[in-house]
C-alpha cells in the first residue's frame, strides 16, 4: 500500500473522529471520505437511495464489480477525550470505531485500484458511503433500492479487539415502537374516567416478560420507555416503548415479534386504550460465505498483524485498569484461526441484508485492546489514537489483498455465488 494512502487514511480517520456525527447527519464525515476517494481518481455520486449523506465512489469498468461498504456514523453520548481514563466530552463519539471503518474501506479500494492499474486488470472498484448503520437503516434502504444488485461481491470489516475473519451470524432484528393512547383524567377525583396509556405499556411489558419462557433460546427481547406525559395526579393519555426483538434467524425473530405485537394488543384491550405499532426498521441475519471467508483468511495469514510500542502497551494497560477489563495483561494477540462453523453473535448490523443480495465477507481487526466492548468510552478513546489507526491500516491491507484475489481468480466468485444461492 502506498505511503500516501496510509497517511491520507490517518488524516481522514482523525478528522472524522474530531467531528463525530450521529446517524443520518454525517455531512462532514461523508464528504471527508468522498474527498479522499475523489483525489485518488474515483468518480463520486451523491444522495444514493435518497440519503443526503450516502455516496457512491467508482473507478474502472466491467466485471468483476467489487464493492467496499463504508460506515462513518457516531454514537450519541459517547464522546471521549483520547486518554486512558474516563473523560467524556458530552457529545457523540466513535464508540464503534466507524471513523476507522469507513476510512479503511476507502484505503483498501485505493490500494486495489493501484494494483489493478499497474497490472492492466479490468474490473470495477466501488466504495459505498453508507450512513446510519447504528440505527440499522442505511444499508437496508440502499439494498431495497437495488444499489448493490450488480455487485460481484461486497467487502467490509469492523473494529473489534482481535484479528480474524468475521465468520459470524450477526442477528436478525425487528425494531419497533409501541404507542399507546388513552384518556386523561384527574387520578384522584375522577379515576373512573381515565384510561391509562402507561398502564397499557406496563401490562404489555409484563406480558412480554412471561413470553420469554416460551421462545427459542437465542431470542432476545429488550425494551425501554420512550415517553410518558404529565405528573402522577393525571391519568397518562400517552405512553410509548421501543423494542428490539432479535435472534440468529429471521423466521424466529419474525415469529417472536408477532407475539410481542399480540402482547401490546392485549394490553390495549385490558386497559381500554388504543395501540399503534410502528416498525422502525428490521434486518435479516448475516449469510456467511465460506468461499470468501477462506480466501480472505488465506490473505490475512500473509500480512503481519500490527506491533505496538511501549507507549501503546502502557496506554492499553492503563485503560484496561480504568475500565476494569479482565484481559490479564494480554492486550493484543495475533490472527485467530478461521472457525469450522459459523459463530452466532448477540449483535446485529445492516450489512446482513446485503449478504442476502450478493456474496459478502466481513473482517475484524484489533482497533482496541482485548476485552474492550463496543459502544464504550474506552472504544472511543482507542479509535482516536494510534492503536485504532494500526487496526485500520491492517484491515485495509487485508481487504485489498482478498479483493485482489476476487479480481484475478473468477472461480472464487463462482463458488461464492453458488454457496450463497444454496443457503
GROMACS .gro file of C-alpha atoms in nm:
model
  423
    1UNK     CA    1   0.000   0.000   0.000
    2UNK     CA    2   0.134   0.342  -0.097
    3UNK     CA    3   0.259   0.554   0.190
    4UNK     CA    4   0.045   0.842   0.062
    5UNK     CA    5  -0.267   0.630   0.107
    6UNK     CA    6  -0.168   0.537   0.461
    7UNK     CA    7  -0.106   0.900   0.554
    8UNK     CA    8  -0.435   1.006   0.398
    9UNK     CA    9  -0.615   0.732   0.591
   10UNK     CA   10  -0.470   0.857   0.918
   11UNK     CA   11  -0.561   1.216   0.836
   12UNK     CA   12  -0.917   1.124   0.735
   13UNK     CA   13  -0.981   0.899   1.036
   14UNK     CA   14  -0.857   1.172   1.269
   15UNK     CA   15  -1.079   1.431   1.101
   16UNK     CA   16  -1.392   1.212   1.124
   17UNK     CA   17  -1.310   1.135   1.489
   18UNK     CA   18  -1.280   1.509   1.561
   19UNK     CA   19  -1.623   1.580   1.410
   20UNK     CA   20  -1.842   1.290   1.527
   21UNK     CA   21  -2.185   1.293   1.365
   22UNK     CA   22  -2.480   1.072   1.453
   23UNK     CA   23  -2.678   0.858   1.209
   24UNK     CA   24  -2.814   1.045   0.909
   25UNK     CA   25  -2.626   1.366   1.000
   26UNK     CA   26  -2.282   1.263   0.873
   27UNK     CA   27  -2.223   1.559   0.640
   28UNK     CA   28  -1.859   1.631   0.724
   29UNK     CA   29  -1.770   1.264   0.764
   30UNK     CA   30  -1.916   1.152   0.432
   31UNK     CA   31  -1.758   1.442   0.248
   32UNK     CA   32  -1.418   1.374   0.402
   33UNK     CA   33  -1.426   1.017   0.270
   34UNK     CA   34  -1.559   1.124  -0.068
   35UNK     CA   35  -1.286   1.388  -0.097
   36UNK     CA   36  -1.022   1.124  -0.020
   37UNK     CA   37  -1.155   0.900  -0.297
   38UNK     CA   38  -1.207   1.184  -0.544
   39UNK     CA   39  -0.840   1.279  -0.509
   40UNK     CA   40  -0.749   0.917  -0.586
   41UNK     CA   41  -0.940   0.915  -0.915
   42UNK     CA   42  -1.280   0.779  -0.815
   43UNK     CA   43  -1.596   0.925  -0.964
   44UNK     CA   44  -1.835   1.038  -0.691
   45UNK     CA   45  -2.215   1.047  -0.698
   46UNK     CA   46  -2.434   1.160  -0.408
   47UNK     CA   47  -2.773   1.103  -0.246
   48UNK     CA   48  -2.773   0.730  -0.306
   49UNK     CA   49  -3.112   0.575  -0.221
   50UNK     CA   50  -3.234   0.918  -0.114
   51UNK     CA   51  -2.983   0.967   0.170
   52UNK     CA   52  -2.816   1.307   0.174
   53UNK     CA   53  -2.503   1.158   0.333
   54UNK     CA   54  -2.479   0.844   0.117
   55UNK     CA   55  -2.241   0.836  -0.178
   56UNK     CA   56  -2.102   0.601  -0.441
   57UNK     CA   57  -1.736   0.623  -0.545
   58UNK     CA   58  -1.643   0.425  -0.856
   59UNK     CA   59  -1.333   0.352  -1.063
   60UNK     CA   60  -1.283   0.120  -1.362
   61UNK     CA   61  -1.529  -0.064  -1.579
   62UNK     CA   62  -1.652  -0.414  -1.646
   63UNK     CA   63  -1.659  -0.718  -1.420
   64UNK     CA   64  -1.595  -0.818  -1.155
   65UNK     CA   65  -1.756  -0.537  -0.956
   66UNK     CA   66  -1.613  -0.527  -0.603
   67UNK     CA   67  -1.794  -0.309  -0.350
   68UNK     CA   68  -1.648  -0.189  -0.020
   69UNK     CA   69  -1.911  -0.094   0.240
   70UNK     CA   70  -1.801   0.212   0.437
   71UNK     CA   71  -1.962   0.343   0.755
   72UNK     CA   72  -1.895   0.667   0.942
   73UNK     CA   73  -2.174   0.743   1.190
   74UNK     CA   74  -2.100   0.807   1.557
   75UNK     CA   75  -2.300   0.724   1.870
   76UNK     CA   76  -2.489   0.972   2.091
   77UNK     CA   77  -2.328   1.040   2.428
   78UNK     CA   78  -2.004   0.852   2.363
   79UNK     CA   79  -1.775   1.148   2.311
   80UNK     CA   80  -1.449   1.085   2.497
   81UNK     CA   81  -1.110   1.250   2.517
   82UNK     CA   82  -0.819   1.050   2.378
   83UNK     CA   83  -0.682   0.939   2.713
   84UNK     CA   84  -0.672   0.625   2.927
   85UNK     CA   85  -0.930   0.742   3.183
   86UNK     CA   86  -1.298   0.827   3.156
   87UNK     CA   87  -1.325   1.187   3.037
   88UNK     CA   88  -1.648   1.234   2.843
   89UNK     CA   89  -1.691   1.532   2.614
   90UNK     CA   90  -2.070   1.535   2.646
   91UNK     CA   91  -2.146   1.484   2.278
   92UNK     CA   92  -2.143   1.198   2.028
   93UNK     CA   93  -1.835   0.983   1.981
   94UNK     CA   94  -1.696   0.696   1.779
   95UNK     CA   95  -1.753   0.422   2.034
   96UNK     CA   96  -1.789   0.171   1.750
   97UNK     CA   97  -1.483   0.290   1.558
   98UNK     CA   98  -1.666   0.396   1.246
   99UNK     CA   99  -1.414   0.674   1.186
  100UNK     CA  100  -1.175   0.385   1.120
  101UNK     CA  101  -1.424   0.158   0.944
  102UNK     CA  102  -1.512   0.381   0.651
  103UNK     CA  103  -1.159   0.509   0.614
  104UNK     CA  104  -1.010   0.158   0.589
  105UNK     CA  105  -1.265   0.070   0.319
  106UNK     CA  106  -1.159   0.378   0.122
  107UNK     CA  107  -0.792   0.290   0.168
  108UNK     CA  108  -0.848  -0.071   0.058
  109UNK     CA  109  -1.030   0.047  -0.254
  110UNK     CA  110  -0.742   0.280  -0.342
  111UNK     CA  111  -0.486   0.004  -0.290
  112UNK     CA  112  -0.685  -0.236  -0.508
  113UNK     CA  113  -0.718   0.031  -0.778
  114UNK     CA  114  -0.342   0.091  -0.773
  115UNK     CA  115  -0.270  -0.278  -0.822
  116UNK     CA  116  -0.526  -0.322  -1.098
  117UNK     CA  117  -0.392  -0.015  -1.280
  118UNK     CA  118  -0.032  -0.133  -1.259
  119UNK     CA  119  -0.123  -0.478  -1.390
  120UNK     CA  120  -0.373  -0.361  -1.651
  121UNK     CA  121  -0.661  -0.557  -1.497
  122UNK     CA  122  -1.021  -0.492  -1.592
  123UNK     CA  123  -1.298  -0.462  -1.336
  124UNK     CA  124  -1.482  -0.206  -1.128
  125UNK     CA  125  -1.397  -0.091  -0.777
  126UNK     CA  126  -1.665   0.080  -0.572
  127UNK     CA  127  -1.691   0.232  -0.228
  128UNK     CA  128  -2.041   0.274  -0.091
  129UNK     CA  129  -2.066   0.550   0.166
  130UNK     CA  130  -2.332   0.402   0.393
  131UNK     CA  131  -2.494   0.629   0.655
  132UNK     CA  132  -2.697   0.538   0.962
  133UNK     CA  133  -2.562   0.193   1.045
  134UNK     CA  134  -2.611   0.248   1.418
  135UNK     CA  135  -2.984   0.294   1.366
  136UNK     CA  136  -2.992  -0.011   1.134
  137UNK     CA  137  -3.130   0.190   0.845
  138UNK     CA  138  -2.868   0.284   0.587
  139UNK     CA  139  -2.785  -0.036   0.402
  140UNK     CA  140  -3.138  -0.170   0.449
  141UNK     CA  141  -3.285   0.109   0.237
  142UNK     CA  142  -2.991   0.109  -0.002
  143UNK     CA  143  -3.038  -0.264  -0.053
  144UNK     CA  144  -3.412  -0.220  -0.107
  145UNK     CA  145  -3.331   0.045  -0.370
  146UNK     CA  146  -3.116  -0.209  -0.555
  147UNK     CA  147  -2.786  -0.024  -0.531
  148UNK     CA  148  -2.592  -0.345  -0.455
  149UNK     CA  149  -2.766  -0.565  -0.712
  150UNK     CA  150  -2.489  -0.565  -0.976
  151UNK     CA  151  -2.202  -0.632  -0.736
  152UNK     CA  152  -1.988  -0.943  -0.776
  153UNK     CA  153  -1.907  -0.934  -0.404
  154UNK     CA  154  -1.930  -0.698  -0.106
  155UNK     CA  155  -1.636  -0.649   0.132
  156UNK     CA  156  -1.623  -0.475   0.469
  157UNK     CA  157  -1.474  -0.501   0.819
  158UNK     CA  158  -1.547  -0.393   1.173
  159UNK     CA  159  -1.318  -0.271   1.450
  160UNK     CA  160  -1.301  -0.519   1.736
  161UNK     CA  161  -1.048  -0.633   1.994
  162UNK     CA  162  -0.899  -0.913   1.782
  163UNK     CA  163  -0.792  -1.004   1.429
  164UNK     CA  164  -0.999  -1.259   1.240
  165UNK     CA  165  -1.237  -1.324   0.955
  166UNK     CA  166  -1.579  -1.243   1.096
  167UNK     CA  167  -1.734  -1.580   1.018
  168UNK     CA  168  -2.029  -1.477   1.229
  169UNK     CA  169  -2.406  -1.487   1.212
  170UNK     CA  170  -2.499  -1.134   1.311
  171UNK     CA  171  -2.852  -1.129   1.445
  172UNK     CA  172  -3.178  -1.077   1.263
  173UNK     CA  173  -3.355  -0.783   1.424
  174UNK     CA  174  -3.700  -0.629   1.432
  175UNK     CA  175  -3.711  -0.282   1.589
  176UNK     CA  176  -4.049  -0.135   1.676
  177UNK     CA  177  -4.219   0.146   1.861
  178UNK     CA  178  -4.541   0.081   2.052
  179UNK     CA  179  -4.756   0.390   2.108
  180UNK     CA  180  -5.047   0.373   2.349
  181UNK     CA  181  -5.329   0.629   2.353
  182UNK     CA  182  -5.570   0.657   2.645
  183UNK     CA  183  -5.785   0.919   2.815
  184UNK     CA  184  -5.658   1.173   3.067
  185UNK     CA  185  -5.847   1.235   3.392
  186UNK     CA  186  -5.784   1.353   3.746
  187UNK     CA  187  -5.624   1.048   3.905
  188UNK     CA  188  -5.788   1.106   4.243
  189UNK     CA  189  -6.118   1.285   4.180
  190UNK     CA  190  -6.228   1.106   3.861
  191UNK     CA  191  -6.013   0.793   3.817
  192UNK     CA  192  -6.306   0.609   3.660
  193UNK     CA  193  -6.296   0.847   3.363
  194UNK     CA  194  -5.931   0.779   3.286
  195UNK     CA  195  -5.784   0.514   3.059
  196UNK     CA  196  -5.416   0.489   3.135
  197UNK     CA  197  -5.179   0.454   2.840
  198UNK     CA  198  -4.900   0.393   3.091
  199UNK     CA  199  -5.090   0.100   3.242
  200UNK     CA  200  -5.116  -0.045   2.893
  201UNK     CA  201  -4.743  -0.009   2.832
  202UNK     CA  202  -4.663  -0.169   3.166
  203UNK     CA  203  -4.902  -0.459   3.108
  204UNK     CA  204  -4.751  -0.515   2.765
  205UNK     CA  205  -4.406  -0.541   2.920
  206UNK     CA  206  -4.536  -0.785   3.183
  207UNK     CA  207  -4.677  -1.000   2.906
  208UNK     CA  208  -4.350  -0.994   2.714
  209UNK     CA  209  -4.160  -1.093   3.027
  210UNK     CA  210  -4.384  -1.401   3.061
  211UNK     CA  211  -4.336  -1.467   2.690
  212UNK     CA  212  -3.961  -1.508   2.744
  213UNK     CA  213  -4.025  -1.857   2.881
  214UNK     CA  214  -4.179  -1.966   2.552
  215UNK     CA  215  -3.939  -1.852   2.282
  216UNK     CA  216  -3.624  -2.014   2.142
  217UNK     CA  217  -3.305  -1.985   2.345
  218UNK     CA  218  -3.142  -1.735   2.109
  219UNK     CA  219  -3.437  -1.492   2.102
  220UNK     CA  220  -3.372  -1.161   2.277
  221UNK     CA  221  -3.643  -0.905   2.355
  222UNK     CA  222  -3.549  -0.579   2.524
  223UNK     CA  223  -3.734  -0.254   2.568
  224UNK     CA  224  -3.727   0.095   2.708
  225UNK     CA  225  -3.992   0.357   2.781
  226UNK     CA  226  -3.954   0.645   2.539
  227UNK     CA  227  -4.227   0.882   2.660
  228UNK     CA  228  -4.483   0.936   2.933
  229UNK     CA  229  -4.679   1.255   2.990
  230UNK     CA  230  -4.758   1.460   3.298
  231UNK     CA  231  -4.741   1.425   3.678
  232UNK     CA  232  -4.877   1.131   3.875
  233UNK     CA  233  -5.209   1.300   3.956
  234UNK     CA  234  -5.311   1.287   3.588
  235UNK     CA  235  -5.402   0.956   3.426
  236UNK     CA  236  -5.149   0.934   3.140
  237UNK     CA  237  -5.313   0.969   2.800
  238UNK     CA  238  -4.997   0.868   2.613
  239UNK     CA  239  -4.708   0.630   2.666
  240UNK     CA  240  -4.463   0.466   2.431
  241UNK     CA  241  -4.196   0.198   2.430
  242UNK     CA  242  -3.919   0.094   2.194
  243UNK     CA  243  -3.844  -0.275   2.141
  244UNK     CA  244  -3.558  -0.469   1.988
  245UNK     CA  245  -3.652  -0.830   1.906
  246UNK     CA  246  -3.362  -1.044   1.785
  247UNK     CA  247  -3.242  -1.396   1.708
  248UNK     CA  248  -2.995  -1.566   1.478
  249UNK     CA  249  -3.269  -1.648   1.223
  250UNK     CA  250  -3.520  -1.409   1.070
  251UNK     CA  251  -3.803  -1.664   1.089
  252UNK     CA  252  -3.765  -1.688   1.468
  253UNK     CA  253  -3.732  -1.312   1.504
  254UNK     CA  254  -4.045  -1.254   1.296
  255UNK     CA  255  -4.244  -1.508   1.497
  256UNK     CA  256  -4.138  -1.358   1.831
  257UNK     CA  257  -4.209  -1.008   1.702
  258UNK     CA  258  -4.564  -1.106   1.611
  259UNK     CA  259  -4.620  -1.243   1.959
  260UNK     CA  260  -4.487  -0.920   2.112
  261UNK     CA  261  -4.742  -0.737   1.896
  262UNK     CA  262  -5.014  -0.957   2.047
  263UNK     CA  263  -4.897  -0.862   2.398
  264UNK     CA  264  -4.938  -0.497   2.301
  265UNK     CA  265  -5.285  -0.550   2.156
  266UNK     CA  266  -5.395  -0.749   2.461
  267UNK     CA  267  -5.271  -0.476   2.694
  268UNK     CA  268  -5.470  -0.219   2.499
  269UNK     CA  269  -5.786  -0.431   2.530
  270UNK     CA  270  -5.734  -0.475   2.906
  271UNK     CA  271  -5.695  -0.103   2.966
  272UNK     CA  272  -5.946   0.037   2.720
  273UNK     CA  273  -5.672   0.214   2.527
  274UNK     CA  274  -5.553   0.208   2.168
  275UNK     CA  275  -5.211   0.097   2.042
  276UNK     CA  276  -5.021   0.187   1.727
  277UNK     CA  277  -4.738  -0.045   1.623
  278UNK     CA  278  -4.463   0.122   1.423
  279UNK     CA  279  -4.181  -0.077   1.265
  280UNK     CA  280  -3.868   0.138   1.281
  281UNK     CA  281  -3.652  -0.099   1.081
  282UNK     CA  282  -3.565  -0.466   1.051
  283UNK     CA  283  -3.285  -0.677   0.910
  284UNK     CA  284  -3.214  -1.041   0.837
  285UNK     CA  285  -2.933  -1.246   0.984
  286UNK     CA  286  -2.588  -1.248   0.824
  287UNK     CA  287  -2.549  -1.506   0.550
  288UNK     CA  288  -2.186  -1.617   0.584
  289UNK     CA  289  -1.989  -1.726   0.278
  290UNK     CA  290  -1.724  -1.994   0.319
  291UNK     CA  291  -1.559  -1.938  -0.019
  292UNK     CA  292  -1.496  -1.573   0.061
  293UNK     CA  293  -1.405  -1.639   0.423
  294UNK     CA  294  -1.137  -1.891   0.329
  295UNK     CA  295  -0.994  -1.665   0.059
  296UNK     CA  296  -0.963  -1.361   0.284
  297UNK     CA  297  -0.829  -1.571   0.570
  298UNK     CA  298  -0.553  -1.703   0.343
  299UNK     CA  299  -0.453  -1.345   0.265
  300UNK     CA  300  -0.468  -1.242   0.630
  301UNK     CA  301  -0.215  -1.515   0.715
  302UNK     CA  302   0.033  -1.345   0.480
  303UNK     CA  303   0.003  -0.995   0.630
  304UNK     CA  304   0.176  -0.928   0.965
  305UNK     CA  305  -0.053  -0.819   1.244
  306UNK     CA  306   0.031  -0.481   1.398
  307UNK     CA  307   0.307  -0.450   1.655
  308UNK     CA  308   0.282  -0.198   1.937
  309UNK     CA  309   0.517   0.047   2.101
  310UNK     CA  310   0.583   0.058   2.472
  311UNK     CA  311   0.373   0.375   2.488
  312UNK     CA  312   0.078   0.199   2.324
  313UNK     CA  313   0.107  -0.103   2.551
  314UNK     CA  314   0.117   0.126   2.853
  315UNK     CA  315  -0.195   0.301   2.726
  316UNK     CA  316  -0.368  -0.038   2.690
  317UNK     CA  317  -0.262  -0.129   3.043
  318UNK     CA  318  -0.394   0.193   3.193
  319UNK     CA  319  -0.723   0.193   3.005
  320UNK     CA  320  -0.778  -0.174   3.099
  321UNK     CA  321  -0.730  -0.086   3.465
  322UNK     CA  322  -0.954   0.221   3.444
  323UNK     CA  323  -1.234   0.033   3.268
  324UNK     CA  324  -1.197  -0.294   3.459
  325UNK     CA  325  -1.118  -0.516   3.161
  326UNK     CA  326  -1.026  -0.873   3.256
  327UNK     CA  327  -0.759  -0.936   2.993
  328UNK     CA  328  -0.489  -1.050   3.238
  329UNK     CA  329  -0.233  -0.822   3.078
  330UNK     CA  330  -0.272  -0.975   2.732
  331UNK     CA  331  -0.371  -0.667   2.535
  332UNK     CA  332  -0.322  -0.779   2.175
  333UNK     CA  333  -0.292  -1.116   2.003
  334UNK     CA  334  -0.223  -1.244   1.653
  335UNK     CA  335  -0.453  -1.368   1.382
  336UNK     CA  336  -0.719  -1.606   1.513
  337UNK     CA  337  -0.796  -1.921   1.312
  338UNK     CA  338  -1.098  -1.940   1.086
  339UNK     CA  339  -1.377  -2.133   1.260
  340UNK     CA  340  -1.512  -2.452   1.104
  341UNK     CA  341  -1.871  -2.345   1.168
  342UNK     CA  342  -2.040  -2.003   1.175
  343UNK     CA  343  -2.041  -1.828   1.512
  344UNK     CA  344  -2.373  -1.679   1.635
  345UNK     CA  345  -2.332  -1.324   1.766
  346UNK     CA  346  -2.559  -1.132   2.002
  347UNK     CA  347  -2.544  -0.811   1.797
  348UNK     CA  348  -2.676  -0.706   1.459
  349UNK     CA  349  -2.574  -0.497   1.158
  350UNK     CA  350  -2.740  -0.372   0.842
  351UNK     CA  351  -2.463  -0.543   0.643
  352UNK     CA  352  -2.665  -0.861   0.692
  353UNK     CA  353  -2.927  -0.767   0.435
  354UNK     CA  354  -2.655  -0.708   0.175
  355UNK     CA  355  -2.534  -1.064   0.236
  356UNK     CA  356  -2.871  -1.193   0.112
  357UNK     CA  357  -2.828  -0.999  -0.213
  358UNK     CA  358  -2.461  -1.061  -0.300
  359UNK     CA  359  -2.182  -1.272  -0.150
  360UNK     CA  360  -2.043  -1.072   0.141
  361UNK     CA  361  -1.736  -1.103   0.361
  362UNK     CA  362  -1.654  -0.913   0.678
  363UNK     CA  363  -1.319  -0.898   0.855
  364UNK     CA  364  -1.236  -0.795   1.211
  365UNK     CA  365  -0.920  -0.615   1.316
  366UNK     CA  366  -0.793  -0.516   1.658
  367UNK     CA  367  -0.853  -0.143   1.681
  368UNK     CA  368  -0.869  -0.166   2.061
  369UNK     CA  369  -0.715  -0.383   2.332
  370UNK     CA  370  -0.866  -0.714   2.432
  371UNK     CA  371  -1.197  -0.718   2.619
  372UNK     CA  372  -1.284  -0.364   2.510
  373UNK     CA  373  -1.658  -0.369   2.437
  374UNK     CA  374  -1.809  -0.173   2.153
  375UNK     CA  375  -2.029   0.125   2.242
  376UNK     CA  376  -1.799   0.204   2.535
  377UNK     CA  377  -1.591   0.510   2.622
  378UNK     CA  378  -1.271   0.305   2.605
  379UNK     CA  379  -1.351   0.205   2.246
  380UNK     CA  380  -1.389   0.574   2.160
  381UNK     CA  381  -1.057   0.664   2.321
  382UNK     CA  382  -0.867   0.397   2.128
  383UNK     CA  383  -1.042   0.479   1.799
  384UNK     CA  384  -0.891   0.825   1.823
  385UNK     CA  385  -0.526   0.727   1.859
  386UNK     CA  386  -0.252   0.510   1.714
  387UNK     CA  387  -0.390   0.179   1.843
  388UNK     CA  388  -0.705   0.231   1.637
  389UNK     CA  389  -0.506   0.354   1.337
  390UNK     CA  390  -0.292   0.041   1.332
  391UNK     CA  391  -0.600  -0.180   1.323
  392UNK     CA  392  -0.744   0.035   1.045
  393UNK     CA  393  -0.433   0.005   0.826
  394UNK     CA  394  -0.412  -0.370   0.884
  395UNK     CA  395  -0.778  -0.412   0.790
  396UNK     CA  396  -0.730  -0.207   0.472
  397UNK     CA  397  -0.432  -0.418   0.365
  398UNK     CA  398  -0.622  -0.742   0.430
  399UNK     CA  399  -0.933  -0.628   0.245
  400UNK     CA  400  -0.729  -0.510  -0.054
  401UNK     CA  401  -0.536  -0.838  -0.072
  402UNK     CA  402  -0.850  -1.051  -0.055
  403UNK     CA  403  -1.032  -0.835  -0.309
  404UNK     CA  404  -0.737  -0.869  -0.549
  405UNK     CA  405  -0.787  -1.246  -0.538
  406UNK     CA  406  -1.151  -1.196  -0.639
  407UNK     CA  407  -1.044  -0.986  -0.937
  408UNK     CA  408  -0.780  -1.232  -1.056
  409UNK     CA  409  -0.945  -1.564  -0.969
  410UNK     CA  410  -1.302  -1.569  -1.105
  411UNK     CA  411  -1.356  -1.925  -0.983
  412UNK     CA  412  -1.368  -1.791  -0.624
  413UNK     CA  413  -1.660  -1.568  -0.711
  414UNK     CA  414  -1.828  -1.855  -0.891
  415UNK     CA  415  -1.807  -2.069  -0.577
  416UNK     CA  416  -1.922  -1.779  -0.361
  417UNK     CA  417  -2.235  -1.725  -0.567
  418UNK     CA  418  -2.317  -2.096  -0.576
  419UNK     CA  419  -2.287  -2.113  -0.198
  420UNK     CA  420  -2.497  -1.800  -0.140
  421UNK     CA  421  -2.779  -1.928  -0.360
  422UNK     CA  422  -2.770  -2.272  -0.194
  423UNK     CA  423  -2.810  -2.139   0.162
   0.00000   0.00000   0.00000
